[in-house]
CSV table of C-alpha atoms and ligand atoms in Angstrom, one decimal:
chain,number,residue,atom,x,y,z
A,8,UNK,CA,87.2,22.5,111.5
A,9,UNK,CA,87.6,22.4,108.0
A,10,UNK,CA,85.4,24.6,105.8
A,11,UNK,CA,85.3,21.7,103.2
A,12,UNK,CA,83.1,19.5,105.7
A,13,UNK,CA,79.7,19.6,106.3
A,14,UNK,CA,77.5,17.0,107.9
A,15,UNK,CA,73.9,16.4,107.5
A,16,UNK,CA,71.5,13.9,108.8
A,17,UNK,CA,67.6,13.7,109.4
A,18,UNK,CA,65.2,10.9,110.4
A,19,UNK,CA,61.5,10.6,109.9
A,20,UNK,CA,58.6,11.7,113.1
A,21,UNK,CA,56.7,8.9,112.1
A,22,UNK,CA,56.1,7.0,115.4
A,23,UNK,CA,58.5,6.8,118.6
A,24,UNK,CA,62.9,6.9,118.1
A,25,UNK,CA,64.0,3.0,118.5
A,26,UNK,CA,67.7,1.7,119.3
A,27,UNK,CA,68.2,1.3,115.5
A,28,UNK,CA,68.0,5.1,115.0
A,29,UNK,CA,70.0,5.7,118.4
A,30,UNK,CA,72.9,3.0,117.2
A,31,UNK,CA,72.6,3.5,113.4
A,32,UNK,CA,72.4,7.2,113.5
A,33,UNK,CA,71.8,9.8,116.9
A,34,UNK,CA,75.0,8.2,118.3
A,35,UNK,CA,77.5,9.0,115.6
A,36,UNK,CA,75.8,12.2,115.1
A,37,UNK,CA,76.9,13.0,118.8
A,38,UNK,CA,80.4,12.0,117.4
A,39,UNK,CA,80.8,13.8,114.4
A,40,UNK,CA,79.5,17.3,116.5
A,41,UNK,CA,83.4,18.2,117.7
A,42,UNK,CA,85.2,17.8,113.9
A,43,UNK,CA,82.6,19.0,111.6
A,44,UNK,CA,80.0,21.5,111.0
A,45,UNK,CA,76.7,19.3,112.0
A,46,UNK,CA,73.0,20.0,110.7
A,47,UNK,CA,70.2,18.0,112.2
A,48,UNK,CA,66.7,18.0,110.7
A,49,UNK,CA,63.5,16.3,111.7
A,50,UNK,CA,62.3,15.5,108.2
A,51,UNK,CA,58.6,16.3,108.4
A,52,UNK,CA,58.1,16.7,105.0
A,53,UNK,CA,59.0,12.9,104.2
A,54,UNK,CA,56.8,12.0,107.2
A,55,UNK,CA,53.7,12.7,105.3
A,56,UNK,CA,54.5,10.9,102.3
A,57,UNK,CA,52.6,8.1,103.9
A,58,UNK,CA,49.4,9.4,105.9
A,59,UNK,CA,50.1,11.1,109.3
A,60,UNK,CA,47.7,12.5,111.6
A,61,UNK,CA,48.0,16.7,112.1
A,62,UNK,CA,48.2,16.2,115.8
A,63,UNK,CA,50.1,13.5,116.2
A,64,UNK,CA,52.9,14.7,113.3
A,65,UNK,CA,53.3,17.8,115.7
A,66,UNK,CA,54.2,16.1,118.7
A,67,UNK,CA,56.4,13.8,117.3
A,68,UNK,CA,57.9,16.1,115.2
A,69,UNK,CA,58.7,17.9,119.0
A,70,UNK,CA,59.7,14.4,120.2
A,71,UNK,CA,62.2,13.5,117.1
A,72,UNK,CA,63.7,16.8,118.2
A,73,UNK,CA,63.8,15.7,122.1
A,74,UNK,CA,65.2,12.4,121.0
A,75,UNK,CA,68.3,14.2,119.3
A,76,UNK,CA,68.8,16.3,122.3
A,77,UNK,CA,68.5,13.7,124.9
A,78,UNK,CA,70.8,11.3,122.9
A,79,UNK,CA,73.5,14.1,123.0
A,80,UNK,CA,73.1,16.0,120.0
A,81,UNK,CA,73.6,19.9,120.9
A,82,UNK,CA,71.6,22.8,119.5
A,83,UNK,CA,74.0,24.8,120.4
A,84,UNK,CA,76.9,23.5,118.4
A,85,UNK,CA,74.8,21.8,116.0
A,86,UNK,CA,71.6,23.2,114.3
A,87,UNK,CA,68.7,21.5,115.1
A,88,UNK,CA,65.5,22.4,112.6
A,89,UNK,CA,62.8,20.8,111.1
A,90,UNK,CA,62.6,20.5,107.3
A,91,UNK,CA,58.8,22.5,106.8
A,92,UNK,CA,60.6,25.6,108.3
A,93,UNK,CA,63.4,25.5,105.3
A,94,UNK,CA,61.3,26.3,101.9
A,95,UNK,CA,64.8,25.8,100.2
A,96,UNK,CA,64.2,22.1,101.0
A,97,UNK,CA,61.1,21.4,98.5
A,98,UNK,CA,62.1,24.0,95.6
A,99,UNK,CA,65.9,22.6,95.4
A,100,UNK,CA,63.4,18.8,95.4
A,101,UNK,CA,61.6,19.8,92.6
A,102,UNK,CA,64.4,20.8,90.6
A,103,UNK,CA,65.7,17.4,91.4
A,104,UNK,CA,62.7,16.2,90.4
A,105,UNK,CA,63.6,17.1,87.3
A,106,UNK,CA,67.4,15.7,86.9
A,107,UNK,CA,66.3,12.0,88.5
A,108,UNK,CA,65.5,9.1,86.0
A,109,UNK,CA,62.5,7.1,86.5
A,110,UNK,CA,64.5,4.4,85.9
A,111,UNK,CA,66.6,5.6,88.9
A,112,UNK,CA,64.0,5.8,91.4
A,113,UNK,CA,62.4,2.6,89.9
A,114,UNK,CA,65.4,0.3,91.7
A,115,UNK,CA,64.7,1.5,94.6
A,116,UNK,CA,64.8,-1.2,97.1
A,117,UNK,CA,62.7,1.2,100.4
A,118,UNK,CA,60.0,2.0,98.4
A,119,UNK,CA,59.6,-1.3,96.7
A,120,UNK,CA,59.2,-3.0,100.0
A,121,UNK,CA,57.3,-0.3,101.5
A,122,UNK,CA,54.7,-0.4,98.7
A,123,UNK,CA,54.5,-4.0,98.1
A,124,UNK,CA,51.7,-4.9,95.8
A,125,UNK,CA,49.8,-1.6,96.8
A,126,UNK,CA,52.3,0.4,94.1
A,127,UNK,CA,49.5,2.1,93.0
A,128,UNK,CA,47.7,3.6,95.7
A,129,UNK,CA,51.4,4.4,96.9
A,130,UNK,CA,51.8,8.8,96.7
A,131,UNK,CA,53.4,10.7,94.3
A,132,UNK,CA,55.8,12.1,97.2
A,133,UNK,CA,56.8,8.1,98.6
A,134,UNK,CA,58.1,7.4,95.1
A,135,UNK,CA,59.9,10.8,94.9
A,136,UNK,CA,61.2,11.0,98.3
A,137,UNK,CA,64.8,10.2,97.5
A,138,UNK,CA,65.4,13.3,95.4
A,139,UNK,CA,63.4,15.4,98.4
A,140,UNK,CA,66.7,13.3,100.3
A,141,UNK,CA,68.7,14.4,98.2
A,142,UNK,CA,67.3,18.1,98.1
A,143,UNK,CA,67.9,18.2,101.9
A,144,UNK,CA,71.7,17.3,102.1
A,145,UNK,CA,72.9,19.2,98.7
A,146,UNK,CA,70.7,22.4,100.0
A,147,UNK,CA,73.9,22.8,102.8
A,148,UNK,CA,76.0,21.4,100.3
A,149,UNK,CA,76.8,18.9,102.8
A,150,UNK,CA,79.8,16.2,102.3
A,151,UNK,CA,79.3,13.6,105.0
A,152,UNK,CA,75.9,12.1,105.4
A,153,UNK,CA,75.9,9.6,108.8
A,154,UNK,CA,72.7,7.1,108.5
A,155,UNK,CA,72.0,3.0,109.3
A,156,UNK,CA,72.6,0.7,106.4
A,157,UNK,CA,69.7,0.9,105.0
A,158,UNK,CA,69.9,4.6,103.8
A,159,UNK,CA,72.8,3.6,101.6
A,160,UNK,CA,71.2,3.6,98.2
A,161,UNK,CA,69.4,7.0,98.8
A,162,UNK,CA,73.0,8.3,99.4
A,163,UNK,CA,74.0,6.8,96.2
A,164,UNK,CA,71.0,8.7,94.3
A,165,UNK,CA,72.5,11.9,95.8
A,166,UNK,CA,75.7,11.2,94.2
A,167,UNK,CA,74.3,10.3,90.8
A,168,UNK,CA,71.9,13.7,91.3
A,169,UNK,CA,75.0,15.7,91.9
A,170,UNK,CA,76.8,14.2,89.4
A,171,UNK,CA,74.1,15.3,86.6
A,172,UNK,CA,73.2,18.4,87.9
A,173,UNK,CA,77.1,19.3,87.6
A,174,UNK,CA,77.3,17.5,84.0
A,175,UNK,CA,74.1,18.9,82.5
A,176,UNK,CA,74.7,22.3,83.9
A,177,UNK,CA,78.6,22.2,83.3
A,178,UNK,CA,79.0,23.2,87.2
A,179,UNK,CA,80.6,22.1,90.0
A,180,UNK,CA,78.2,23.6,92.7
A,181,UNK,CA,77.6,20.4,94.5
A,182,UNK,CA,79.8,18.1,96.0
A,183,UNK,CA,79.8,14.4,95.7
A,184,UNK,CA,78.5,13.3,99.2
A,185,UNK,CA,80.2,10.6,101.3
A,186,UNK,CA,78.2,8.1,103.6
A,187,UNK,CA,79.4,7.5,107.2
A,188,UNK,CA,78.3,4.4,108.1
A,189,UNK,CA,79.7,3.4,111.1
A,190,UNK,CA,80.0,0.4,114.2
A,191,UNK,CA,78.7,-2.7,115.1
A,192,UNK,CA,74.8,-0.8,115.3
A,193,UNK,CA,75.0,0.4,111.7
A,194,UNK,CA,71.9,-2.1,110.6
A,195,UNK,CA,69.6,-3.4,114.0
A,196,UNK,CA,67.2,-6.0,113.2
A,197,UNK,CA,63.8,-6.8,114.9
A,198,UNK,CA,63.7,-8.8,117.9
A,199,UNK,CA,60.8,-10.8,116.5
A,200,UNK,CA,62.7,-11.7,113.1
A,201,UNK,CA,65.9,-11.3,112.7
A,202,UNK,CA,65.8,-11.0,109.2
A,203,UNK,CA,64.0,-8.0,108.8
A,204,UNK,CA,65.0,-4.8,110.3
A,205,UNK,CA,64.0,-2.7,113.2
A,206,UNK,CA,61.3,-0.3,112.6
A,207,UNK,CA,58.9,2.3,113.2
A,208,UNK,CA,56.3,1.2,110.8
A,209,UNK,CA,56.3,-2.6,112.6
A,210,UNK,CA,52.8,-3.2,113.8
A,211,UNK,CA,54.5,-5.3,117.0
A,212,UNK,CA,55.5,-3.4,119.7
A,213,UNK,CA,58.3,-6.4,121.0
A,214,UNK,CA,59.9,-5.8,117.3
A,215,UNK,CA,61.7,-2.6,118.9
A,216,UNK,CA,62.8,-1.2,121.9
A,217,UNK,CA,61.4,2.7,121.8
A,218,UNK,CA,63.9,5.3,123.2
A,219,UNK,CA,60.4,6.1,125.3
A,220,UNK,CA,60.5,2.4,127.1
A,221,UNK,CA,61.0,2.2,130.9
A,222,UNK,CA,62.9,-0.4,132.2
A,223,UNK,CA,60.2,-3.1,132.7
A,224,UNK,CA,59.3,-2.5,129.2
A,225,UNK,CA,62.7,-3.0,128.0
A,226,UNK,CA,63.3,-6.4,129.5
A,227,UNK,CA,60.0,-7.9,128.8
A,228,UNK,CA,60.9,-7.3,125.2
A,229,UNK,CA,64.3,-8.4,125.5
A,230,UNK,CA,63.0,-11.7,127.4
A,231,UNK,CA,60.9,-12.2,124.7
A,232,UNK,CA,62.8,-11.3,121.8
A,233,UNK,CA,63.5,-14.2,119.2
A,234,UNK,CA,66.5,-17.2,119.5
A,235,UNK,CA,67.8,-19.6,118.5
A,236,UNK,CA,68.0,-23.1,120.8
A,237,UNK,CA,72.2,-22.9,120.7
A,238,UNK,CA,74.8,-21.8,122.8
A,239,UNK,CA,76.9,-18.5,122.2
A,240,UNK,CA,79.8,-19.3,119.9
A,241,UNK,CA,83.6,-18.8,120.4
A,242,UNK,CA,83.9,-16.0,117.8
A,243,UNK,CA,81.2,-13.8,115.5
A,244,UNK,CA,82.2,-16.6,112.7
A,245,UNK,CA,79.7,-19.0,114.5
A,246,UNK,CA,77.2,-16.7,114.2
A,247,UNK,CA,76.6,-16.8,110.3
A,248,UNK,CA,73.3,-18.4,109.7
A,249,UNK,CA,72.0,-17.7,113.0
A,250,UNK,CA,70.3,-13.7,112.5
A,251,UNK,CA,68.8,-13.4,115.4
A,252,UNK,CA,72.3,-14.2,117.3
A,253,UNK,CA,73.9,-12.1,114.9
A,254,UNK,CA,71.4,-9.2,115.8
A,255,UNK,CA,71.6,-9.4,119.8
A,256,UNK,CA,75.6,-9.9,119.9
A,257,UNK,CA,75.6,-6.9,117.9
A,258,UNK,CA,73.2,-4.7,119.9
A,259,UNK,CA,75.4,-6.0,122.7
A,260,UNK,CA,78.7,-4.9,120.8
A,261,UNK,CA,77.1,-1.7,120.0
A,262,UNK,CA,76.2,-0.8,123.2
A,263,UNK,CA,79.1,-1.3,124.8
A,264,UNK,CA,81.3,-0.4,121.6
A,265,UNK,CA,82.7,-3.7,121.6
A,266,UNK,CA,83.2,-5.8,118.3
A,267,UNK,CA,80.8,-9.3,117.6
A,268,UNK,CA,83.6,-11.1,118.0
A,269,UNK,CA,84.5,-9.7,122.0
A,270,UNK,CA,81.5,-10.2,122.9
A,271,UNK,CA,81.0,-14.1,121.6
A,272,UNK,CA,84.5,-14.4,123.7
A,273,UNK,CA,83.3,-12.8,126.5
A,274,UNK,CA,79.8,-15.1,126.3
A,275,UNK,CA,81.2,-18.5,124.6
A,276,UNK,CA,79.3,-21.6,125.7
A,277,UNK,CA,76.5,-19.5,127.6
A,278,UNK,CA,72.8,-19.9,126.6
A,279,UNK,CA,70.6,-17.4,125.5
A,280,UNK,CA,68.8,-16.8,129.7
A,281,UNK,CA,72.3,-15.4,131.0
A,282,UNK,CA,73.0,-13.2,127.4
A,283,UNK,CA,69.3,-11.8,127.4
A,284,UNK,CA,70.1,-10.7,131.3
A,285,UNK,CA,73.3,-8.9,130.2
A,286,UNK,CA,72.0,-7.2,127.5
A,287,UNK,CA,68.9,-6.3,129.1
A,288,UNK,CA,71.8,-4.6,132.0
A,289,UNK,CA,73.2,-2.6,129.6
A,290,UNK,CA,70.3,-1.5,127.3
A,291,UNK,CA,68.8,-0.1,130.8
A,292,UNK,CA,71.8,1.9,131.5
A,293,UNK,CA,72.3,3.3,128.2
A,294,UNK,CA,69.0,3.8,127.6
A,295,UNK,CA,67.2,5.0,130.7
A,296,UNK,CA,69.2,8.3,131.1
A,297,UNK,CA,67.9,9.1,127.5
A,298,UNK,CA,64.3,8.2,128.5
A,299,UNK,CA,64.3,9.8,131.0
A,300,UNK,CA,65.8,13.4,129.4
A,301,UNK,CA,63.3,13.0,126.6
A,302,UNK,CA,60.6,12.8,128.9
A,303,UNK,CA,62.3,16.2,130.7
A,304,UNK,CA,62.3,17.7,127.5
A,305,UNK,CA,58.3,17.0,126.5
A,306,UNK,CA,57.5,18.5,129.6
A,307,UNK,CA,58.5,22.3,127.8
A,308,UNK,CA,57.3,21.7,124.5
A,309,UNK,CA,57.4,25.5,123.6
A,310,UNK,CA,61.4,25.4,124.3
A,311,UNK,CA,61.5,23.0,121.9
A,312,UNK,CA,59.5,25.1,119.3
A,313,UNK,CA,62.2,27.8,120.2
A,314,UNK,CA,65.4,25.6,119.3
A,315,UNK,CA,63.7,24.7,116.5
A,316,UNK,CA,63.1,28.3,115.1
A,317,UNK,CA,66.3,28.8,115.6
A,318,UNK,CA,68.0,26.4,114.0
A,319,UNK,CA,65.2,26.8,111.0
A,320,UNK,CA,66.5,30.5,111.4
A,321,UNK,CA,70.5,29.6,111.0
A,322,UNK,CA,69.8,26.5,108.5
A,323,UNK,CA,67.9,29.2,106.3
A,324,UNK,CA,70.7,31.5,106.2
A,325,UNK,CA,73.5,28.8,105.1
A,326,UNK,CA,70.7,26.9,102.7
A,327,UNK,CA,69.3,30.3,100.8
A,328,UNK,CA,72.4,31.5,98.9
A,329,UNK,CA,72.7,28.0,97.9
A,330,UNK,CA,69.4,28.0,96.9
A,331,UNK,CA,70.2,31.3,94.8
A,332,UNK,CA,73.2,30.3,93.4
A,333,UNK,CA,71.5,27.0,92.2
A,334,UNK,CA,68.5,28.9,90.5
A,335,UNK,CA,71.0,31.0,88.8
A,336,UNK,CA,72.7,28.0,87.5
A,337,UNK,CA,69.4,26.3,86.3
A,338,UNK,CA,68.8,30.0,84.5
A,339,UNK,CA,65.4,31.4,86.9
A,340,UNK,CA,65.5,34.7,86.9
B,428,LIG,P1,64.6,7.0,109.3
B,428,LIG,O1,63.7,8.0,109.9
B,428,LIG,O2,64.0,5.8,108.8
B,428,LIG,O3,65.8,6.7,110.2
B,428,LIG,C1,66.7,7.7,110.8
B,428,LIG,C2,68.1,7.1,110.9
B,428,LIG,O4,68.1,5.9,111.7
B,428,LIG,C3,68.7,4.9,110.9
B,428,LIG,N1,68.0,3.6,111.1
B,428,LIG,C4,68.7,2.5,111.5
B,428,LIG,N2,70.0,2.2,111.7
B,428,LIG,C5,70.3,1.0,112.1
B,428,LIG,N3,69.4,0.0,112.2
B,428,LIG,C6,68.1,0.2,112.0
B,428,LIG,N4,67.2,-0.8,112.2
B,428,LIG,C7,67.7,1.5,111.6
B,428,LIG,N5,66.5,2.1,111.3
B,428,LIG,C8,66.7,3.4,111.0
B,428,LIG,C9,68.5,5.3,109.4
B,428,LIG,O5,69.5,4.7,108.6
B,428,LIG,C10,68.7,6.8,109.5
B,428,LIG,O6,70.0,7.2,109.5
B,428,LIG,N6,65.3,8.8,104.7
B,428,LIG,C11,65.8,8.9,106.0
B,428,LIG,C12,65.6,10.3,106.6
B,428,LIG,C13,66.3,11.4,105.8
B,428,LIG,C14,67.7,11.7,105.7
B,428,LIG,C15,67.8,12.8,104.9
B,428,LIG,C16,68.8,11.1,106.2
B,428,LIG,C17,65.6,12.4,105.1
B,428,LIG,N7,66.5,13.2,104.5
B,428,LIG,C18,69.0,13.4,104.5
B,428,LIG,C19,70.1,11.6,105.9
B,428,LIG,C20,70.2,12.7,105.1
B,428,LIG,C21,64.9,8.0,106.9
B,428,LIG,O7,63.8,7.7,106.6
B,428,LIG,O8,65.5,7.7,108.1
């Protein structure tokens, strides 16, 4: 292992871990734990940039952390915190407060859509979230950042944060962070539209299939997730203009780390009835061993709260010479 590399990765407690985070992120997490040093956060601190109940943020804070766990990440190998227990994480934000542009966080595409028209009764902390992203990976001075598609442009802010911060400051303390994006599940859509993508925030249950669903649960979504009236095509090229093919031949690939394109092979000339069955097969076997270790885990919540001192406890100690080194720089005293 190479001291040079550093992973980090978070996702939000904001409602129940769907097969977007487990193919888009949790999975290649798993990966990266054997090659790099790996740092896994439940971000509660971005969780209440929009409202969350007190009670509820607890639990699924304890659940984000069971959902990592179950999915294969190791507290052991990897350290496993949640962001609240890490002070460094909201004063290295503030200072980033500080280098961001308006005009930066202004193209942001997330909370554009997440605000709509409602931009004003939006919080301070939605529209400043990025640099609190950015805060969290550059506190570990981490290098590799795996997330879905869609984090992509936040990643891209934490370069151009870096970047400034080492310009105006005439440093090099922070590296210039790469994104590992990876496989066929790197952007899941809903199964209600396949345009839009799968989420925690989307008021219909059938939009998503939980990491919490049993197996009835699962196929009843999957039966009535969205098609189109065609066949499957010979290769993924016949898929283009068809997204909510596109979006269950990819689950498909992803799940059984195939490409698009084996799979329309494998299913050319079949109607949607025999694909939904398939997938629904191997969703429940993928899936149900998770479910069921999550549900394992909840059942101890205080050893949860003890892997996540620790990890808070071993985070802190790489995160808080950083954080000195960095005040230096900015000249605190
Ligand atoms: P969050 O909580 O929305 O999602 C957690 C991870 O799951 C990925 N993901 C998806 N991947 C594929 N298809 C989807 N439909 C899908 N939905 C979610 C996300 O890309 C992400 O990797 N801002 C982040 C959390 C965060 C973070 C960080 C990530 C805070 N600080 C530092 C990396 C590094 C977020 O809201 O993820």
């Amino acid at each position: 292992m190479s001291d040079q590399k550093r992973v980090f990765s978070g996702a939000q407690p904001t409602g129940n871990m769907h097969l977007g985070n487990y193919l888009g992120a949790f999975r290649n997490w798993v990966k990266l734990q054997d090659d790099y040093e790996c740092i896994y956060c439940v971000v509660d601190m971005h969780a209440i940039t929009t409202w969350q109940d007190p009670a509820t943020l607890t639990q699924q804070t304890r659940e984000a952390a069971a959902a990592y766990i179950a999915t294969g990440v190791d507290p052991e190998k990897s350290i496993l915190f949640n962001q609240s227990r890490v002070p460094g994480h909201a004063e290295l934000a503030w200072i980033f407060n500080c280098v961001a542009r308006l005009g930066w966080l202004n193209r942001m595409t997330q909370f554009k859509d997440k605000v709509g028209k409602n931009r004003e009764k939006a919080s301070c902390g939605l529209y400043v979230y990025p640099n609190l992203m950015a805060a969290d990976i550059l506190l570990y001075k981490a290098t590799h950042v795996p997330v879905g598609q869609d984090q992509k442009q936040h990643l891209e802010l934490t370069r151009d944060i870096a970047t400034k911060f080492n310009h105006d400051f005439k440093t090099e303390i922070f590296p210039i962070v790469e994104p590992v994006i990876m496989g066929e599940g790197a952007k899941v859509m809903s199964l209600r539209d396949g345009t839009k993508k799968m989420s925690k925030s989307d008021p219909s249950q059938y939009s998503r299939i939980s990491l919490t669903d049993d197996a009835d649960t699962i196929m009843a979504k999957i039966r009535k997730a969205k098609t189109d009236a065609e066949t499957l095509p010979a290769t993924a090229a016949g898929l283009e203009g068809r997204p909510e093919a596109t979006n269950l031949v990819g689950i498909y690939a992803a799940l059984t780390d195939a490409t698009r394109n084996q799979v329309c092979v494998q299913f050319e000339g079949r109607g949607f009835g025999d694909f939904k069955k398939a997938l629904t097969d191997v969703a429940v076997e993928k899936l149900a061993p998770i479910t069921t270790e999550m549900a394992r885990l909840m059942d101890d919540p205080a050893e949860i709260d003890r892997i996540l001192v620790r990890g808070g406890e071993r985070a802190q100690a790489i995160a808080e010479p950083i954080l000195q080194e960095v005040k230096q720089v900015v000249g605190f005293i």
